[in-house]
Amino acid sequence: MQKFWKTAFVGLAAVSALLGGTARAAGEAWPTKPITFVVPFTPGGITDNTSRVLAKIVGDKLGQPVVVDNRPGAGGSIGVEAASRQAPDGYTLIYGTQGTQAANLALYKNIRYDPVKDFVPVHAMSETPLILVINPNRPFKTVPELIAYAKANPGKLNFGSAGPGTGTHLTAELFQVATGIKMTHVPYKGSSPALTDLMAGNLDLMFDYPVVVMPFVQAGKLKPLAMTGRARLSVMPEVPTVGELGFPRAESSAWSAVFVPAKTPPEVVKKLGDAIALAIVDPEMLQVTEKFGSVPLKDLRDAKLGEFVKTEMVRWREVVQQSGARID
């Protein structure tokens, strides 16, 4: 009997070594066919444009095409859920954000994926702060004046957004929580109609991305009061940060990162992460990043990215709960 168990143990060890060698071999060979990059938002926007440039560069570095597959819906949750159910073989990449991996869990009732258990974090891409812009004809001209006005007139100020659960919505909710004011949310189907109403005087303010608001600021149709990043932007150096103005809790950036389905081989994850690390500092990618007022996240990958996601889940859950924001 002792001889039997000894033989069995040796056999199992051999099988284990063989499987380990097979996994390593698969990781070394990957990729051998095109890779799908699921982007859970509509074509044509900042997210889509950025992801397509990244896909091209990463594909060049890996020697296989990376094809963008747009799957919008429910703030990105529909596409992310579908992608998380794909085979963990490295041939499905997932474009995740603070919405899909954090805030949506508190905003939507029926999120059917776990941002921690169902994904392997690979590498962050970039972060983009938002700009607080107002209609120039409003009686307040600075952030302190805006806050004073809002406290004297609870709920009277209207802020627009590109839709419920978007970065333009959640950033305003965070601003309310951080400053102790109460405003009224007016959601739109995209930034364009919201900004049109803001310039027409039908809204009081809005948070939106630098590349979107800059043309209107330069034309004098909108007035910028603050930006939500930790440091001023080179494209709008005159706009102070919310931290400089005394509200560091209102700091926020729309971040993006690449994930793969859980159980994807570590060798594949590392190879992919190394390719993304090179891609986000590629001159072509940096040109796009700067154009959109974004900053590359060079050192946020693997376990560090995973821990970041966990902190974002807690942060945005608290913001959603305190603000009362909810999407049925």
Short mmCIF file of C-alpha atoms in Angstrom, two decimals:
data_model
loop_
_atom_site.label_atom_id
_atom_site.label_comp_id
_atom_site.label_asym_id
_atom_site.label_seq_id
_atom_site.Cartn_x
_atom_site.Cartn_y
_atom_site.Cartn_z
CA MET A 1 0.00 0.00 0.00
CA GLN A 2 2.84 2.38 0.90
CA LYS A 3 4.42 1.66 -2.47
CA PHE A 4 1.10 2.40 -4.18
CA TRP A 5 0.74 5.82 -2.57
CA LYS A 6 4.35 6.66 -3.31
CA THR A 7 3.80 5.80 -6.98
CA ALA A 8 0.56 7.81 -7.05
CA PHE A 9 2.24 10.83 -5.50
CA VAL A 10 5.03 10.73 -8.06
CA GLY A 11 2.42 10.46 -10.82
CA LEU A 12 0.47 13.45 -9.53
CA ALA A 13 3.64 15.49 -9.25
CA ALA A 14 4.50 14.66 -12.83
CA VAL A 15 1.02 15.66 -14.03
CA SER A 16 1.24 18.90 -12.03
CA ALA A 17 4.61 19.71 -13.54
CA LEU A 18 3.27 18.93 -17.00
CA LEU A 19 0.25 21.20 -16.52
CA GLY A 20 2.46 23.96 -15.18
CA GLY A 21 4.74 23.62 -18.16
CA THR A 22 1.76 23.67 -20.51
CA ALA A 23 0.45 26.88 -18.87
CA ARG A 24 3.85 28.51 -19.17
CA ALA A 25 4.12 27.42 -22.78
CA ALA A 26 0.67 28.87 -23.50
CA GLY A 27 1.69 32.13 -21.86
CA GLU A 28 4.89 32.29 -23.87
CA ALA A 29 3.05 31.58 -27.14
CA TRP A 30 0.26 34.09 -26.51
CA PRO A 31 -1.04 35.77 -28.59
CA THR A 32 -1.49 33.65 -31.70
CA LYS A 33 -4.70 35.27 -32.96
CA PRO A 34 -6.54 38.64 -32.83
CA ILE A 35 -7.55 40.00 -29.41
CA THR A 36 -10.92 41.58 -28.63
CA PHE A 37 -10.93 44.78 -26.57
CA VAL A 38 -14.41 45.27 -25.13
CA VAL A 39 -15.13 48.98 -24.68
CA PRO A 40 -18.51 49.29 -22.93
CA PHE A 41 -19.38 52.71 -24.33
CA THR A 42 -20.64 54.14 -27.61
CA PRO A 43 -18.32 54.78 -30.57
CA GLY A 44 -17.00 58.25 -31.26
CA GLY A 45 -16.45 59.63 -27.76
CA ILE A 46 -13.28 60.29 -25.78
CA THR A 47 -13.32 56.76 -24.36
CA ASP A 48 -13.68 55.17 -27.76
CA ASN A 49 -11.02 57.33 -29.41
CA THR A 50 -8.50 56.69 -26.64
CA SER A 51 -9.12 52.96 -26.58
CA ARG A 52 -8.63 52.66 -30.35
CA VAL A 53 -5.23 54.36 -30.21
CA LEU A 54 -4.20 52.12 -27.32
CA ALA A 55 -5.47 49.04 -29.16
CA LYS A 56 -3.40 49.88 -32.23
CA ILE A 57 -0.19 50.40 -30.26
CA VAL A 58 -0.65 47.34 -28.04
CA GLY A 59 -1.47 45.24 -31.10
CA ASP A 60 1.73 46.39 -32.80
CA LYS A 61 3.77 45.47 -29.72
CA LEU A 62 2.16 42.04 -29.33
CA GLY A 63 2.20 41.18 -33.03
CA GLN A 64 -1.56 40.56 -33.25
CA PRO A 65 -4.46 42.93 -33.98
CA VAL A 66 -6.42 44.25 -31.00
CA VAL A 67 -9.98 44.87 -32.19
CA VAL A 68 -12.27 47.28 -30.32
CA ASP A 69 -15.76 45.94 -29.65
CA ASN A 70 -18.19 48.64 -28.43
CA ARG A 71 -20.89 47.26 -26.10
CA PRO A 72 -22.64 50.21 -24.42
CA GLY A 73 -25.44 50.18 -21.87
CA ALA A 74 -26.13 50.72 -18.16
CA GLY A 75 -23.15 52.99 -17.65
CA GLY A 76 -20.82 50.43 -19.19
CA SER A 77 -22.00 47.55 -16.99
CA ILE A 78 -23.58 45.50 -19.78
CA GLY A 79 -20.39 45.24 -21.82
CA VAL A 80 -18.21 44.61 -18.80
CA GLU A 81 -20.44 41.81 -17.56
CA ALA A 82 -20.47 40.12 -20.96
CA ALA A 83 -16.69 40.39 -21.25
CA SER A 84 -16.11 39.00 -17.76
CA ARG A 85 -17.88 35.77 -18.80
CA GLN A 86 -15.50 35.11 -21.70
CA ALA A 87 -12.78 32.46 -21.63
CA PRO A 88 -9.81 33.46 -19.43
CA ASP A 89 -7.30 32.97 -22.23
CA GLY A 90 -6.05 36.52 -22.79
CA TYR A 91 -8.09 37.07 -25.93
CA THR A 92 -10.70 39.29 -24.27
CA LEU A 93 -9.58 42.60 -22.77
CA ILE A 94 -11.94 44.81 -20.79
CA TYR A 95 -11.98 48.60 -20.62
CA GLY A 96 -12.93 49.41 -17.02
CA THR A 97 -13.60 52.74 -15.34
CA GLN A 98 -14.49 54.14 -11.92
CA GLY A 99 -18.08 53.66 -13.05
CA THR A 100 -17.96 50.05 -14.23
CA GLN A 101 -15.61 48.84 -11.48
CA ALA A 102 -16.88 50.95 -8.57
CA ALA A 103 -19.78 53.42 -8.66
CA ASN A 104 -22.18 51.33 -10.76
CA LEU A 105 -22.47 48.76 -7.98
CA ALA A 106 -24.14 51.39 -5.82
CA LEU A 107 -26.02 53.14 -8.63
CA TYR A 108 -27.67 50.15 -10.31
CA LYS A 109 -29.77 47.44 -8.69
CA ASN A 110 -28.87 44.52 -10.93
CA ILE A 111 -25.12 44.49 -11.44
CA ARG A 112 -24.26 40.83 -12.03
CA TYR A 113 -20.50 40.84 -11.73
CA ASP A 114 -17.98 41.33 -8.93
CA PRO A 115 -15.25 43.90 -9.75
CA VAL A 116 -12.80 41.99 -7.55
CA LYS A 117 -13.63 38.30 -8.03
CA ASP A 118 -14.52 38.32 -11.73
CA PHE A 119 -11.48 40.20 -13.06
CA VAL A 120 -7.72 40.25 -13.04
CA PRO A 121 -6.34 43.82 -13.00
CA VAL A 122 -3.74 44.35 -15.71
CA HIS A 123 -2.71 47.99 -16.08
CA ALA A 124 -4.25 51.43 -15.69
CA MET A 125 -4.44 53.69 -18.73
CA SER A 126 -5.06 57.32 -17.76
CA GLU A 127 -7.05 59.67 -15.58
CA THR A 128 -8.92 62.78 -16.65
CA PRO A 129 -10.05 65.52 -14.26
CA LEU A 130 -13.24 67.45 -14.95
CA ILE A 131 -13.77 71.21 -15.19
CA LEU A 132 -16.49 73.03 -13.27
CA VAL A 133 -17.99 75.51 -15.72
CA ILE A 134 -20.83 77.97 -15.22
CA ASN A 135 -22.97 80.24 -17.33
CA PRO A 136 -21.06 83.57 -17.29
CA ASN A 137 -24.22 85.49 -16.44
CA ARG A 138 -24.71 83.84 -13.05
CA PRO A 139 -24.38 86.02 -9.94
CA PHE A 140 -21.46 83.94 -8.58
CA LYS A 141 -18.03 84.12 -10.21
CA THR A 142 -15.90 81.94 -7.93
CA VAL A 143 -16.28 78.61 -6.13
CA PRO A 144 -16.70 80.25 -2.68
CA GLU A 145 -19.41 82.51 -4.11
CA LEU A 146 -21.11 79.53 -5.74
CA ILE A 147 -21.11 77.59 -2.46
CA ALA A 148 -22.45 80.58 -0.53
CA TYR A 149 -25.23 81.03 -3.09
CA ALA A 150 -26.12 77.33 -3.01
CA LYS A 151 -26.29 77.28 0.80
CA ALA A 152 -28.55 80.31 0.78
CA ASN A 153 -30.74 78.73 -1.91
CA PRO A 154 -30.83 74.93 -1.29
CA GLY A 155 -31.77 72.96 -4.39
CA LYS A 156 -32.17 76.07 -6.53
CA LEU A 157 -29.01 75.58 -8.57
CA ASN A 158 -29.36 73.15 -11.48
CA PHE A 159 -26.42 71.15 -12.76
CA GLY A 160 -26.46 69.26 -16.03
CA SER A 161 -24.82 65.94 -16.86
CA ALA A 162 -24.25 63.66 -19.84
CA GLY A 163 -26.56 61.16 -18.16
CA PRO A 164 -27.16 59.36 -14.86
CA GLY A 165 -24.10 57.54 -13.55
CA THR A 166 -21.64 59.24 -15.93
CA GLY A 167 -18.49 60.95 -14.70
CA THR A 168 -20.16 64.31 -15.29
CA HIS A 169 -22.95 63.29 -12.91
CA LEU A 170 -20.91 61.57 -10.17
CA THR A 171 -18.33 64.36 -10.02
CA ALA A 172 -21.09 66.86 -9.25
CA GLU A 173 -22.51 64.52 -6.60
CA LEU A 174 -19.07 64.29 -4.99
CA PHE A 175 -18.75 68.09 -5.11
CA GLN A 176 -22.04 68.45 -3.25
CA VAL A 177 -20.97 65.99 -0.56
CA ALA A 178 -17.55 67.65 -0.18
CA THR A 179 -18.92 71.19 0.05
CA GLY A 180 -22.14 70.52 1.97
CA ILE A 181 -24.47 72.00 -0.65
CA LYS A 182 -27.57 70.68 -2.36
CA MET A 183 -28.24 71.15 -6.06
CA THR A 184 -30.73 69.69 -8.54
CA HIS A 185 -29.51 67.19 -11.14
CA VAL A 186 -30.78 67.55 -14.72
CA PRO A 187 -29.60 64.55 -16.77
CA TYR A 188 -29.25 64.66 -20.55
CA LYS A 189 -28.44 62.14 -23.25
CA GLY A 190 -24.87 63.28 -23.77
CA SER A 191 -22.81 66.37 -23.02
CA SER A 192 -23.75 68.38 -26.11
CA PRO A 193 -27.41 69.08 -25.25
CA ALA A 194 -26.48 69.79 -21.63
CA LEU A 195 -23.82 72.30 -22.60
CA THR A 196 -26.19 73.91 -25.10
CA ASP A 197 -28.72 74.47 -22.32
CA LEU A 198 -25.99 75.72 -19.98
CA MET A 199 -24.90 78.35 -22.49
CA ALA A 200 -28.54 79.27 -23.13
CA GLY A 201 -29.04 79.95 -19.43
CA ASN A 202 -31.33 76.98 -18.72
CA LEU A 203 -28.70 75.43 -16.40
CA ASP A 204 -26.39 76.98 -13.84
CA LEU A 205 -23.32 74.77 -13.98
CA MET A 206 -21.80 71.52 -15.13
CA PHE A 207 -18.72 69.37 -14.68
CA ASP A 208 -17.26 68.13 -17.97
CA TYR A 209 -13.98 67.11 -19.57
CA PRO A 210 -11.36 69.69 -20.64
CA VAL A 211 -11.45 68.81 -24.34
CA VAL A 212 -15.25 69.24 -24.35
CA VAL A 213 -15.47 72.62 -22.58
CA MET A 214 -12.28 74.34 -23.80
CA PRO A 215 -13.71 75.67 -27.10
CA PHE A 216 -16.66 77.25 -25.25
CA VAL A 217 -14.40 78.69 -22.55
CA GLN A 218 -12.12 80.21 -25.18
CA ALA A 219 -15.16 81.71 -26.93
CA GLY A 220 -16.32 83.29 -23.66
CA LYS A 221 -19.54 81.25 -23.59
CA LEU A 222 -18.61 79.37 -20.40
CA LYS A 223 -16.60 80.40 -17.37
CA PRO A 224 -14.34 77.81 -15.67
CA LEU A 225 -14.17 77.98 -11.87
CA ALA A 226 -12.15 74.92 -10.87
CA MET A 227 -10.83 71.55 -11.98
CA THR A 228 -11.03 68.33 -10.01
CA GLY A 229 -7.52 66.92 -10.45
CA ARG A 230 -4.66 67.03 -7.97
CA ALA A 231 -2.58 69.36 -10.16
CA ARG A 232 -3.42 72.08 -12.68
CA LEU A 233 -3.64 71.09 -16.33
CA SER A 234 -1.09 72.33 -18.86
CA VAL A 235 -3.95 72.98 -21.31
CA MET A 236 -5.83 75.17 -18.77
CA PRO A 237 -3.14 76.40 -16.35
CA GLU A 238 -5.21 79.34 -15.12
CA VAL A 239 -7.93 77.11 -13.62
CA PRO A 240 -7.30 76.28 -9.92
CA THR A 241 -7.79 72.83 -8.44
CA VAL A 242 -10.56 72.14 -5.92
CA GLY A 243 -7.79 71.26 -3.46
CA GLU A 244 -6.24 74.71 -3.84
CA LEU A 245 -9.65 76.20 -3.10
CA GLY A 246 -9.91 74.25 0.16
CA PHE A 247 -11.95 71.22 -0.93
CA PRO A 248 -9.56 68.28 -1.38
CA ARG A 249 -12.43 65.81 -0.79
CA ALA A 250 -13.88 66.99 -4.10
CA GLU A 251 -10.81 65.78 -6.00
CA SER A 252 -11.80 63.26 -8.63
CA SER A 253 -10.67 62.02 -12.01
CA ALA A 254 -12.30 59.75 -14.52
CA TRP A 255 -9.85 56.86 -14.69
CA SER A 256 -9.58 53.95 -17.08
CA ALA A 257 -7.79 50.62 -16.85
CA VAL A 258 -7.51 47.29 -18.63
CA PHE A 259 -8.79 44.08 -17.01
CA VAL A 260 -9.13 40.48 -18.14
CA PRO A 261 -11.48 37.70 -16.98
CA ALA A 262 -10.59 35.96 -13.72
CA LYS A 263 -8.20 32.98 -13.97
CA THR A 264 -6.35 34.36 -16.99
CA PRO A 265 -2.81 32.86 -16.80
CA PRO A 266 -0.32 35.10 -14.93
CA GLU A 267 2.17 34.83 -17.79
CA VAL A 268 -0.39 36.30 -20.18
CA VAL A 269 -1.35 39.05 -17.73
CA LYS A 270 2.30 40.08 -17.32
CA LYS A 271 2.97 40.11 -21.05
CA LEU A 272 -0.13 42.19 -21.65
CA GLY A 273 0.66 44.54 -18.77
CA ASP A 274 4.19 45.11 -20.09
CA ALA A 275 2.78 45.97 -23.54
CA ILE A 276 0.29 48.46 -22.05
CA ALA A 277 3.03 50.03 -19.90
CA LEU A 278 4.97 50.79 -23.08
CA ALA A 279 1.86 51.87 -24.99
CA ILE A 280 0.67 54.56 -22.55
CA VAL A 281 4.03 56.39 -22.83
CA ASP A 282 4.25 55.97 -26.59
CA PRO A 283 4.47 59.42 -28.28
CA GLU A 284 1.31 58.75 -30.30
CA MET A 285 -0.63 57.83 -27.16
CA LEU A 286 0.78 60.76 -25.17
CA GLN A 287 -0.34 63.15 -27.91
CA VAL A 288 -3.91 61.87 -27.61
CA THR A 289 -3.77 61.83 -23.82
CA GLU A 290 -2.65 65.46 -23.63
CA LYS A 291 -5.21 66.50 -26.24
CA PHE A 292 -8.00 65.22 -24.00
CA GLY A 293 -6.52 66.78 -20.84
CA SER A 294 -5.63 63.38 -19.45
CA VAL A 295 -2.61 62.08 -17.54
CA PRO A 296 -1.13 58.57 -18.06
CA LEU A 297 -1.16 56.31 -14.99
CA LYS A 298 2.31 54.82 -15.39
CA ASP A 299 2.76 52.90 -12.14
CA LEU A 300 -0.69 51.49 -11.48
CA ARG A 301 -0.87 47.83 -12.43
CA ASP A 302 -1.45 44.28 -11.16
CA ALA A 303 -2.07 44.00 -7.40
CA LYS A 304 -1.63 47.74 -6.90
CA LEU A 305 -4.42 48.38 -9.40
CA GLY A 306 -6.54 45.77 -7.64
CA GLU A 307 -6.17 47.56 -4.31
CA PHE A 308 -6.99 50.87 -5.99
CA VAL A 309 -10.24 49.40 -7.33
CA LYS A 310 -11.21 48.27 -3.82
CA THR A 311 -10.71 51.77 -2.41
CA GLU A 312 -12.69 53.27 -5.30
CA MET A 313 -15.57 50.87 -4.61
CA VAL A 314 -15.76 52.12 -1.03
CA ARG A 315 -15.37 55.77 -1.99
CA TRP A 316 -18.06 55.88 -4.66
CA ARG A 317 -20.48 53.77 -2.65
CA GLU A 318 -20.29 56.37 0.11
CA VAL A 319 -20.79 59.22 -2.38
CA VAL A 320 -23.82 57.54 -3.94
CA GLN A 321 -25.35 56.76 -0.53
CA GLN A 322 -24.79 60.27 0.83
CA SER A 323 -26.07 61.97 -2.31
CA GLY A 324 -29.09 59.71 -2.72
CA ALA A 325 -28.27 59.15 -6.38
CA ARG A 326 -29.80 55.96 -7.75
CA ILE A 327 -30.60 54.47 -11.16
CA ASP A 328 -33.37 51.88 -11.40
#
